[in-house]
Amino acid sequence: MSKITGKYTHAESEGLDEYFKALGVPYIPRKMMCASNPTIEISKTDDDQWTISTSTTFRTSTYTFKLGEPYEETMPGNTLKCTTTIEEEKLITICEGRDDLHITRVYVFSEEGMTLTYLDKKSQKEAIRHFKRSS
């Protein structure tokens, strides 16, 4: 099994603009998010607390959780109720919010890096971000 914890730097994205458009993200914030090159750091403590921190030039968001237990994430205009589980070499986060918002994020790990796939259940739009392992 590949190591999950570590720091990852953005390499490339696919379908991100259409994905954010389907979620209703306004034009300027959408373009800013698509142009960003996030760094993601994933860590785990001895008491099974996981932390995923995503940093860009504009914003840093950090979420701490235990696998299989609900937690909240905030995005502009919406608070999401999320649960993250682990299956093989994947972290899978399912989030639900108001207005039938249902997002799935799948983090797939390899020795070289990570692929993060976003799926909006309502529109069936998908985006993929590729990251290289930096530590």
PDB file of N, CA, C and O in Angstrom, residues 22-85:
ATOM      1  N   ALA A  22     -20.859  23.852 -12.848  1.00  0.00           N
ATOM      2  CA  ALA A  22     -22.028  23.029 -12.493  1.00  0.00           C
ATOM      3  C   ALA A  22     -22.426  23.226 -11.036  1.00  0.00           C
ATOM      4  O   ALA A  22     -23.612  23.124 -10.698  1.00  0.00           O
ATOM      5  N   LEU A  23     -21.454  23.526 -10.180  1.00  0.00           N
ATOM      6  CA  LEU A  23     -21.766  23.784  -8.773  1.00  0.00           C
ATOM      7  C   LEU A  23     -22.329  25.185  -8.543  1.00  0.00           C
ATOM      8  O   LEU A  23     -22.762  25.501  -7.441  1.00  0.00           O
ATOM      9  N   GLY A  24     -22.307  26.026  -9.583  1.00  0.00           N
ATOM     10  CA  GLY A  24     -22.845  27.380  -9.457  1.00  0.00           C
ATOM     11  C   GLY A  24     -21.835  28.396  -8.968  1.00  0.00           C
ATOM     12  O   GLY A  24     -22.215  29.490  -8.519  1.00  0.00           O
ATOM     13  N   VAL A  25     -20.544  28.083  -9.041  1.00  0.00           N
ATOM     14  CA  VAL A  25     -19.515  29.032  -8.608  1.00  0.00           C
ATOM     15  C   VAL A  25     -19.467  30.174  -9.625  1.00  0.00           C
ATOM     16  O   VAL A  25     -19.349  29.926 -10.827  1.00  0.00           O
ATOM     17  N   PRO A  26     -19.563  31.423  -9.161  1.00  0.00           N
ATOM     18  CA  PRO A  26     -19.533  32.562 -10.081  1.00  0.00           C
ATOM     19  C   PRO A  26     -18.224  32.616 -10.892  1.00  0.00           C
ATOM     20  O   PRO A  26     -17.195  32.065 -10.498  1.00  0.00           O
ATOM     21  N   TYR A  27     -18.280  33.334 -12.009  1.00  0.00           N
ATOM     22  CA  TYR A  27     -17.197  33.359 -12.998  1.00  0.00           C
ATOM     23  C   TYR A  27     -15.824  33.701 -12.402  1.00  0.00           C
ATOM     24  O   TYR A  27     -14.869  32.945 -12.575  1.00  0.00           O
ATOM     25  N   ILE A  28     -15.701  34.843 -11.726  1.00  0.00           N
ATOM     26  CA  ILE A  28     -14.377  35.278 -11.244  1.00  0.00           C
ATOM     27  C   ILE A  28     -13.806  34.322 -10.195  1.00  0.00           C
ATOM     28  O   ILE A  28     -12.660  33.879 -10.329  1.00  0.00           O
ATOM     29  N   PRO A  29     -14.566  33.942  -9.143  1.00  0.00           N
ATOM     30  CA  PRO A  29     -13.998  32.965  -8.201  1.00  0.00           C
ATOM     31  C   PRO A  29     -13.657  31.634  -8.875  1.00  0.00           C
ATOM     32  O   PRO A  29     -12.658  30.990  -8.544  1.00  0.00           O
ATOM     33  N   ARG A  30     -14.473  31.232  -9.845  1.00  0.00           N
ATOM     34  CA  ARG A  30     -14.231  29.975 -10.560  1.00  0.00           C
ATOM     35  C   ARG A  30     -12.901  30.041 -11.309  1.00  0.00           C
ATOM     36  O   ARG A  30     -12.089  29.113 -11.250  1.00  0.00           O
ATOM     37  N   LYS A  31     -12.671  31.145 -12.004  1.00  0.00           N
ATOM     38  CA  LYS A  31     -11.426  31.301 -12.754  1.00  0.00           C
ATOM     39  C   LYS A  31     -10.228  31.349 -11.808  1.00  0.00           C
ATOM     40  O   LYS A  31      -9.162  30.808 -12.114  1.00  0.00           O
ATOM     41  N   MET A  32     -10.398  31.984 -10.653  1.00  0.00           N
ATOM     42  CA  MET A  32      -9.311  32.039  -9.668  1.00  0.00           C
ATOM     43  C   MET A  32      -8.991  30.636  -9.145  1.00  0.00           C
ATOM     44  O   MET A  32      -7.820  30.266  -9.022  1.00  0.00           O
ATOM     45  N   MET A  33     -10.024  29.858  -8.860  1.00  0.00           N
ATOM     46  CA  MET A  33      -9.805  28.497  -8.351  1.00  0.00           C
ATOM     47  C   MET A  33      -9.156  27.615  -9.414  1.00  0.00           C
ATOM     48  O   MET A  33      -8.294  26.793  -9.104  1.00  0.00           O
ATOM     49  N   CYS A  34      -9.565  27.787 -10.653  1.00  0.00           N
ATOM     50  CA  CYS A  34      -8.993  26.979 -11.736  1.00  0.00           C
ATOM     51  C   CYS A  34      -7.532  27.327 -11.987  1.00  0.00           C
ATOM     52  O   CYS A  34      -6.746  26.471 -12.391  1.00  0.00           O
ATOM     53  N   ALA A  35      -7.164  28.583 -11.755  1.00  0.00           N
ATOM     54  CA  ALA A  35      -5.789  29.022 -11.976  1.00  0.00           C
ATOM     55  C   ALA A  35      -4.879  28.704 -10.789  1.00  0.00           C
ATOM     56  O   ALA A  35      -3.663  28.809 -10.897  1.00  0.00           O
ATOM     57  N   SER A  36      -5.467  28.309  -9.681  1.00  0.00           N
ATOM     58  CA  SER A  36      -4.660  28.051  -8.480  1.00  0.00           C
ATOM     59  C   SER A  36      -3.871  26.747  -8.610  1.00  0.00           C
ATOM     60  O   SER A  36      -4.245  25.848  -9.358  1.00  0.00           O
ATOM     61  N   ASN A  37      -2.780  26.700  -7.903  1.00  0.00           N
ATOM     62  CA  ASN A  37      -1.947  25.510  -7.830  1.00  0.00           C
ATOM     63  C   ASN A  37      -1.839  25.092  -6.365  1.00  0.00           C
ATOM     64  O   ASN A  37      -0.863  25.431  -5.692  1.00  0.00           O
ATOM     65  N   PRO A  38      -2.829  24.378  -5.869  1.00  0.00           N
ATOM     66  CA  PRO A  38      -2.858  24.066  -4.440  1.00  0.00           C
ATOM     67  C   PRO A  38      -1.776  23.081  -4.012  1.00  0.00           C
ATOM     68  O   PRO A  38      -1.300  22.266  -4.799  1.00  0.00           O
ATOM     69  N   THR A  39      -1.425  23.204  -2.757  1.00  0.00           N
ATOM     70  CA  THR A  39      -0.585  22.230  -2.077  1.00  0.00           C
ATOM     71  C   THR A  39      -1.485  21.553  -1.057  1.00  0.00           C
ATOM     72  O   THR A  39      -2.236  22.225  -0.344  1.00  0.00           O
ATOM     73  N   ILE A  40      -1.455  20.241  -1.013  1.00  0.00           N
ATOM     74  CA  ILE A  40      -2.262  19.490  -0.049  1.00  0.00           C
ATOM     75  C   ILE A  40      -1.325  18.746   0.884  1.00  0.00           C
ATOM     76  O   ILE A  40      -0.387  18.081   0.437  1.00  0.00           O
ATOM     77  N   GLU A  41      -1.591  18.868   2.172  1.00  0.00           N
ATOM     78  CA  GLU A  41      -0.823  18.125   3.161  1.00  0.00           C
ATOM     79  C   GLU A  41      -1.787  17.237   3.944  1.00  0.00           C
ATOM     80  O   GLU A  41      -2.814  17.706   4.431  1.00  0.00           O
ATOM     81  N   ILE A  42      -1.460  15.954   4.027  1.00  0.00           N
ATOM     82  CA  ILE A  42      -2.299  14.983   4.734  1.00  0.00           C
ATOM     83  C   ILE A  42      -1.472  14.394   5.859  1.00  0.00           C
ATOM     84  O   ILE A  42      -0.346  13.924   5.642  1.00  0.00           O
ATOM     85  N   SER A  43      -2.042  14.434   7.064  1.00  0.00           N
ATOM     86  CA  SER A  43      -1.340  13.870   8.219  1.00  0.00           C
ATOM     87  C   SER A  43      -2.299  13.049   9.061  1.00  0.00           C
ATOM     88  O   SER A  43      -3.515  13.171   8.943  1.00  0.00           O
ATOM     89  N   LYS A  44      -1.723  12.208   9.906  1.00  0.00           N
ATOM     90  CA  LYS A  44      -2.508  11.346  10.790  1.00  0.00           C
ATOM     91  C   LYS A  44      -1.793  11.267  12.130  1.00  0.00           C
ATOM     92  O   LYS A  44      -0.582  11.079  12.185  1.00  0.00           O
ATOM     93  N   THR A  45      -2.561  11.406  13.206  1.00  0.00           N
ATOM     94  CA  THR A  45      -1.980  11.322  14.541  1.00  0.00           C
ATOM     95  C   THR A  45      -2.082   9.895  15.077  1.00  0.00           C
ATOM     96  O   THR A  45      -2.768   9.047  14.490  1.00  0.00           O
ATOM     97  N   ASP A  46      -1.438   9.649  16.198  1.00  0.00           N
ATOM     98  CA  ASP A  46      -1.469   8.322  16.817  1.00  0.00           C
ATOM     99  C   ASP A  46      -2.869   7.930  17.281  1.00  0.00           C
ATOM    100  O   ASP A  46      -3.172   6.745  17.404  1.00  0.00           O
ATOM    101  N   ASP A  47      -3.739   8.928  17.541  1.00  0.00           N
ATOM    102  CA  ASP A  47      -5.105   8.608  17.985  1.00  0.00           C
ATOM    103  C   ASP A  47      -6.098   8.605  16.809  1.00  0.00           C
ATOM    104  O   ASP A  47      -7.287   8.833  16.997  1.00  0.00           O
ATOM    105  N   ASP A  48      -5.593   8.353  15.599  1.00  0.00           N
ATOM    106  CA  ASP A  48      -6.410   8.198  14.390  1.00  0.00           C
ATOM    107  C   ASP A  48      -7.152   9.452  13.949  1.00  0.00           C
ATOM    108  O   ASP A  48      -8.181   9.364  13.283  1.00  0.00           O
ATOM    109  N   GLN A  49      -6.638  10.620  14.291  1.00  0.00           N
ATOM    110  CA  GLN A  49      -7.183  11.869  13.756  1.00  0.00           C
ATOM    111  C   GLN A  49      -6.447  12.169  12.448  1.00  0.00           C
ATOM    112  O   GLN A  49      -5.220  12.187  12.406  1.00  0.00           O
ATOM    113  N   TRP A  50      -7.188  12.403  11.396  1.00  0.00           N
ATOM    114  CA  TRP A  50      -6.630  12.761  10.099  1.00  0.00           C
ATOM    115  C   TRP A  50      -6.816  14.255   9.884  1.00  0.00           C
ATOM    116  O   TRP A  50      -7.823  14.825  10.308  1.00  0.00           O
ATOM    117  N   THR A  51      -5.855  14.889   9.211  1.00  0.00           N
ATOM    118  CA  THR A  51      -5.974  16.297   8.850  1.00  0.00           C
ATOM    119  C   THR A  51      -5.603  16.444   7.386  1.00  0.00           C
ATOM    120  O   THR A  51      -4.574  15.919   6.947  1.00  0.00           O
ATOM    121  N   ILE A  52      -6.465  17.125   6.637  1.00  0.00           N
ATOM    122  CA  ILE A  52      -6.174  17.475   5.251  1.00  0.00           C
ATOM    123  C   ILE A  52      -6.178  18.999   5.176  1.00  0.00           C
ATOM    124  O   ILE A  52      -7.182  19.637   5.488  1.00  0.00           O
ATOM    125  N   SER A  53      -5.034  19.542   4.784  1.00  0.00           N
ATOM    126  CA  SER A  53      -4.887  20.987   4.667  1.00  0.00           C
ATOM    127  C   SER A  53      -4.584  21.323   3.211  1.00  0.00           C
ATOM    128  O   SER A  53      -3.640  20.788   2.623  1.00  0.00           O
ATOM    129  N   THR A  54      -5.403  22.197   2.633  1.00  0.00           N
ATOM    130  CA  THR A  54      -5.231  22.619   1.243  1.00  0.00           C
ATOM    131  C   THR A  54      -4.894  24.102   1.231  1.00  0.00           C
ATOM    132  O   THR A  54      -5.652  24.912   1.769  1.00  0.00           O
ATOM    133  N   SER A  55      -3.753  24.441   0.622  1.00  0.00           N
ATOM    134  CA  SER A  55      -3.291  25.833   0.601  1.00  0.00           C
ATOM    135  C   SER A  55      -3.118  26.329  -0.822  1.00  0.00           C
ATOM    136  O   SER A  55      -2.562  25.625  -1.671  1.00  0.00           O
ATOM    137  N   THR A  56      -3.626  27.542  -1.054  1.00  0.00           N
ATOM    138  CA  THR A  56      -3.400  28.253  -2.319  1.00  0.00           C
ATOM    139  C   THR A  56      -2.938  29.652  -1.953  1.00  0.00           C
ATOM    140  O   THR A  56      -2.883  30.017  -0.774  1.00  0.00           O
ATOM    141  N   THR A  57      -2.652  30.449  -2.971  1.00  0.00           N
ATOM    142  CA  THR A  57      -2.265  31.842  -2.743  1.00  0.00           C
ATOM    143  C   THR A  57      -3.392  32.606  -2.056  1.00  0.00           C
ATOM    144  O   THR A  57      -3.149  33.511  -1.272  1.00  0.00           O
ATOM    145  N   PHE A  58      -4.644  32.203  -2.317  1.00  0.00           N
ATOM    146  CA  PHE A  58      -5.806  32.949  -1.845  1.00  0.00           C
ATOM    147  C   PHE A  58      -6.368  32.466  -0.521  1.00  0.00           C
ATOM    148  O   PHE A  58      -7.003  33.210   0.199  1.00  0.00           O
ATOM    149  N   ARG A  59      -6.148  31.172  -0.186  1.00  0.00           N
ATOM    150  CA  ARG A  59      -6.868  30.608   0.961  1.00  0.00           C
ATOM    151  C   ARG A  59      -6.214  29.308   1.419  1.00  0.00           C
ATOM    152  O   ARG A  59      -5.649  28.572   0.628  1.00  0.00           O
ATOM    153  N   THR A  60      -6.353  29.036   2.710  1.00  0.00           N
ATOM    154  CA  THR A  60      -5.965  27.745   3.262  1.00  0.00           C
ATOM    155  C   THR A  60      -7.163  27.184   4.004  1.00  0.00           C
ATOM    156  O   THR A  60      -7.815  27.884   4.780  1.00  0.00           O
ATOM    157  N   SER A  61      -7.501  25.932   3.726  1.00  0.00           N
ATOM    158  CA  SER A  61      -8.582  25.277   4.467  1.00  0.00           C
ATOM    159  C   SER A  61      -8.023  24.002   5.081  1.00  0.00           C
ATOM    160  O   SER A  61      -7.266  23.271   4.431  1.00  0.00           O
ATOM    161  N   THR A  62      -8.408  23.777   6.335  1.00  0.00           N
ATOM    162  CA  THR A  62      -7.915  22.619   7.072  1.00  0.00           C
ATOM    163  C   THR A  62      -9.091  21.924   7.733  1.00  0.00           C
ATOM    164  O   THR A  62      -9.923  22.578   8.370  1.00  0.00           O
ATOM    165  N   TYR A  63      -9.155  20.599   7.553  1.00  0.00           N
ATOM    166  CA  TYR A  63     -10.214  19.803   8.167  1.00  0.00           C
ATOM    167  C   TYR A  63      -9.585  18.637   8.903  1.00  0.00           C
ATOM    168  O   TYR A  63      -8.724  17.952   8.368  1.00  0.00           O
ATOM    169  N   THR A  64     -10.031  18.425  10.134  1.00  0.00           N
ATOM    170  CA  THR A  64      -9.555  17.317  10.956  1.00  0.00           C
ATOM    171  C   THR A  64     -10.745  16.420  11.247  1.00  0.00           C
ATOM    172  O   THR A  64     -11.836  16.901  11.563  1.00  0.00           O
ATOM    173  N   PHE A  65     -10.534  15.112  11.141  1.00  0.00           N
ATOM    174  CA  PHE A  65     -11.636  14.161  11.278  1.00  0.00           C
ATOM    175  C   PHE A  65     -11.102  12.785  11.659  1.00  0.00           C
ATOM    176  O   PHE A  65      -9.906  12.522  11.587  1.00  0.00           O
ATOM    177  N   LYS A  66     -12.027  11.928  12.053  1.00  0.00           N
ATOM    178  CA  LYS A  66     -11.742  10.506  12.234  1.00  0.00           C
ATOM    179  C   LYS A  66     -12.496   9.753  11.147  1.00  0.00           C
ATOM    180  O   LYS A  66     -13.619  10.122  10.796  1.00  0.00           O
ATOM    181  N   LEU A  67     -11.873   8.722  10.618  1.00  0.00           N
ATOM    182  CA  LEU A  67     -12.496   7.945   9.548  1.00  0.00           C
ATOM    183  C   LEU A  67     -13.858   7.417   9.984  1.00  0.00           C
ATOM    184  O   LEU A  67     -14.020   6.913  11.104  1.00  0.00           O
ATOM    185  N   GLY A  68     -14.849   7.564   9.111  1.00  0.00           N
ATOM    186  CA  GLY A  68     -16.186   7.043   9.360  1.00  0.00           C
ATOM    187  C   GLY A  68     -17.058   7.905  10.247  1.00  0.00           C
ATOM    188  O   GLY A  68     -18.225   7.588  10.454  1.00  0.00           O
ATOM    189  N   GLU A  69     -16.509   9.016  10.787  1.00  0.00           N
ATOM    190  CA  GLU A  69     -17.291   9.895  11.662  1.00  0.00           C
ATOM    191  C   GLU A  69     -17.614  11.199  10.934  1.00  0.00           C
ATOM    192  O   GLU A  69     -16.740  11.782  10.285  1.00  0.00           O
ATOM    193  N   PRO A  70     -18.866  11.688  11.044  1.00  0.00           N
ATOM    194  CA  PRO A  70     -19.252  12.928  10.376  1.00  0.00           C
ATOM    195  C   PRO A  70     -18.493  14.147  10.916  1.00  0.00           C
ATOM    196  O   PRO A  70     -18.165  14.200  12.099  1.00  0.00           O
ATOM    197  N   TYR A  71     -18.225  15.091  10.028  1.00  0.00           N
ATOM    198  CA  TYR A  71     -17.616  16.372  10.389  1.00  0.00           C
ATOM    199  C   TYR A  71     -18.119  17.414   9.404  1.00  0.00           C
ATOM    200  O   TYR A  71     -18.761  17.074   8.415  1.00  0.00           O
ATOM    201  N   GLU A  72     -17.837  18.689   9.686  1.00  0.00           N
ATOM    202  CA  GLU A  72     -18.325  19.766   8.828  1.00  0.00           C
ATOM    203  C   GLU A  72     -17.193  20.424   8.063  1.00  0.00           C
ATOM    204  O   GLU A  72     -16.093  20.586   8.583  1.00  0.00           O
ATOM    205  N   GLU A  73     -17.493  20.792   6.828  1.00  0.00           N
ATOM    206  CA  GLU A  73     -16.624  21.615   6.000  1.00  0.00           C
ATOM    207  C   GLU A  73     -17.434  22.827   5.588  1.00  0.00           C
ATOM    208  O   GLU A  73     -18.647  22.728   5.410  1.00  0.00           O
ATOM    209  N   THR A  74     -16.774  23.962   5.453  1.00  0.00           N
ATOM    210  CA  THR A  74     -17.482  25.159   5.015  1.00  0.00           C
ATOM    211  C   THR A  74     -16.940  25.598   3.666  1.00  0.00           C
ATOM    212  O   THR A  74     -15.749  25.491   3.391  1.00  0.00           O
ATOM    213  N   MET A  75     -17.856  26.015   2.829  1.00  0.00           N
ATOM    214  CA  MET A  75     -17.515  26.635   1.561  1.00  0.00           C
ATOM    215  C   MET A  75     -18.388  27.868   1.454  1.00  0.00           C
ATOM    216  O   MET A  75     -19.390  27.971   2.169  1.00  0.00           O
ATOM    217  N   PRO A  76     -18.031  28.841   0.638  1.00  0.00           N
ATOM    218  CA  PRO A  76     -18.842  30.057   0.569  1.00  0.00           C
ATOM    219  C   PRO A  76     -20.320  29.742   0.331  1.00  0.00           C
ATOM    220  O   PRO A  76     -20.679  29.063  -0.621  1.00  0.00           O
ATOM    221  N   GLY A  77     -21.154  30.182   1.273  1.00  0.00           N
ATOM    222  CA  GLY A  77     -22.596  30.022   1.140  1.00  0.00           C
ATOM    223  C   GLY A  77     -23.151  28.661   1.520  1.00  0.00           C
ATOM    224  O   GLY A  77     -24.338  28.421   1.368  1.00  0.00           O
ATOM    225  N   ASN A  78     -22.317  27.747   2.015  1.00  0.00           N
ATOM    226  CA  ASN A  78     -22.821  26.413   2.324  1.00  0.00           C
ATOM    227  C   ASN A  78     -21.937  25.733   3.371  1.00  0.00           C
ATOM    228  O   ASN A  78     -20.719  25.868   3.336  1.00  0.00           O
ATOM    229  N   THR A  79     -22.570  25.039   4.286  1.00  0.00           N
ATOM    230  CA  THR A  79     -21.861  24.185   5.230  1.00  0.00           C
ATOM    231  C   THR A  79     -22.153  22.750   4.838  1.00  0.00           C
ATOM    232  O   THR A  79     -23.306  22.366   4.668  1.00  0.00           O
ATOM    233  N   LEU A  80     -21.105  21.977   4.655  1.00  0.00           N
ATOM    234  CA  LEU A  80     -21.247  20.595   4.213  1.00  0.00           C
ATOM    235  C   LEU A  80     -21.071  19.639   5.374  1.00  0.00           C
ATOM    236  O   LEU A  80     -20.232  19.850   6.242  1.00  0.00           O
ATOM    237  N   LYS A  81     -21.873  18.591   5.376  1.00  0.00           N
ATOM    238  CA  LYS A  81     -21.706  17.506   6.326  1.00  0.00           C
ATOM    239  C   LYS A  81     -20.974  16.396   5.578  1.00  0.00           C
ATOM    240  O   LYS A  81     -21.471  15.888   4.574  1.00  0.00           O
ATOM    241  N   CYS A  82     -19.779  16.040   6.071  1.00  0.00           N
ATOM    242  CA  CYS A  82     -18.899  15.126   5.342  1.00  0.00           C
ATOM    243  C   CYS A  82     -18.531  13.919   6.181  1.00  0.00           C
ATOM    244  O   CYS A  82     -18.527  13.977   7.411  1.00  0.00           O
ATOM    245  N   THR A  83     -18.201  12.852   5.506  1.00  0.00           N
ATOM    246  CA  THR A  83     -17.664  11.640   6.127  1.00  0.00           C
ATOM    247  C   THR A  83     -16.578  11.116   5.204  1.00  0.00           C
ATOM    248  O   THR A  83     -16.773  11.046   3.991  1.00  0.00           O
ATOM    249  N   THR A  84     -15.436  10.760   5.785  1.00  0.00           N
ATOM    250  CA  THR A  84     -14.327  10.219   5.014  1.00  0.00           C
ATOM    251  C   THR A  84     -14.055   8.789   5.450  1.00  0.00           C
ATOM    252  O   THR A  84     -14.047   8.493   6.647  1.00  0.00           O
ATOM    253  N   THR A  85     -13.860   7.921   4.472  1.00  0.00           N
ATOM    254  CA  THR A  85     -13.515   6.523   4.746  1.00  0.00           C
ATOM    255  C   THR A  85     -12.255   6.177   3.945  1.00  0.00           C
ATOM    256  O   THR A  85     -11.818   6.956   3.093  1.00  0.00           O
TER     257      THR A  85
END
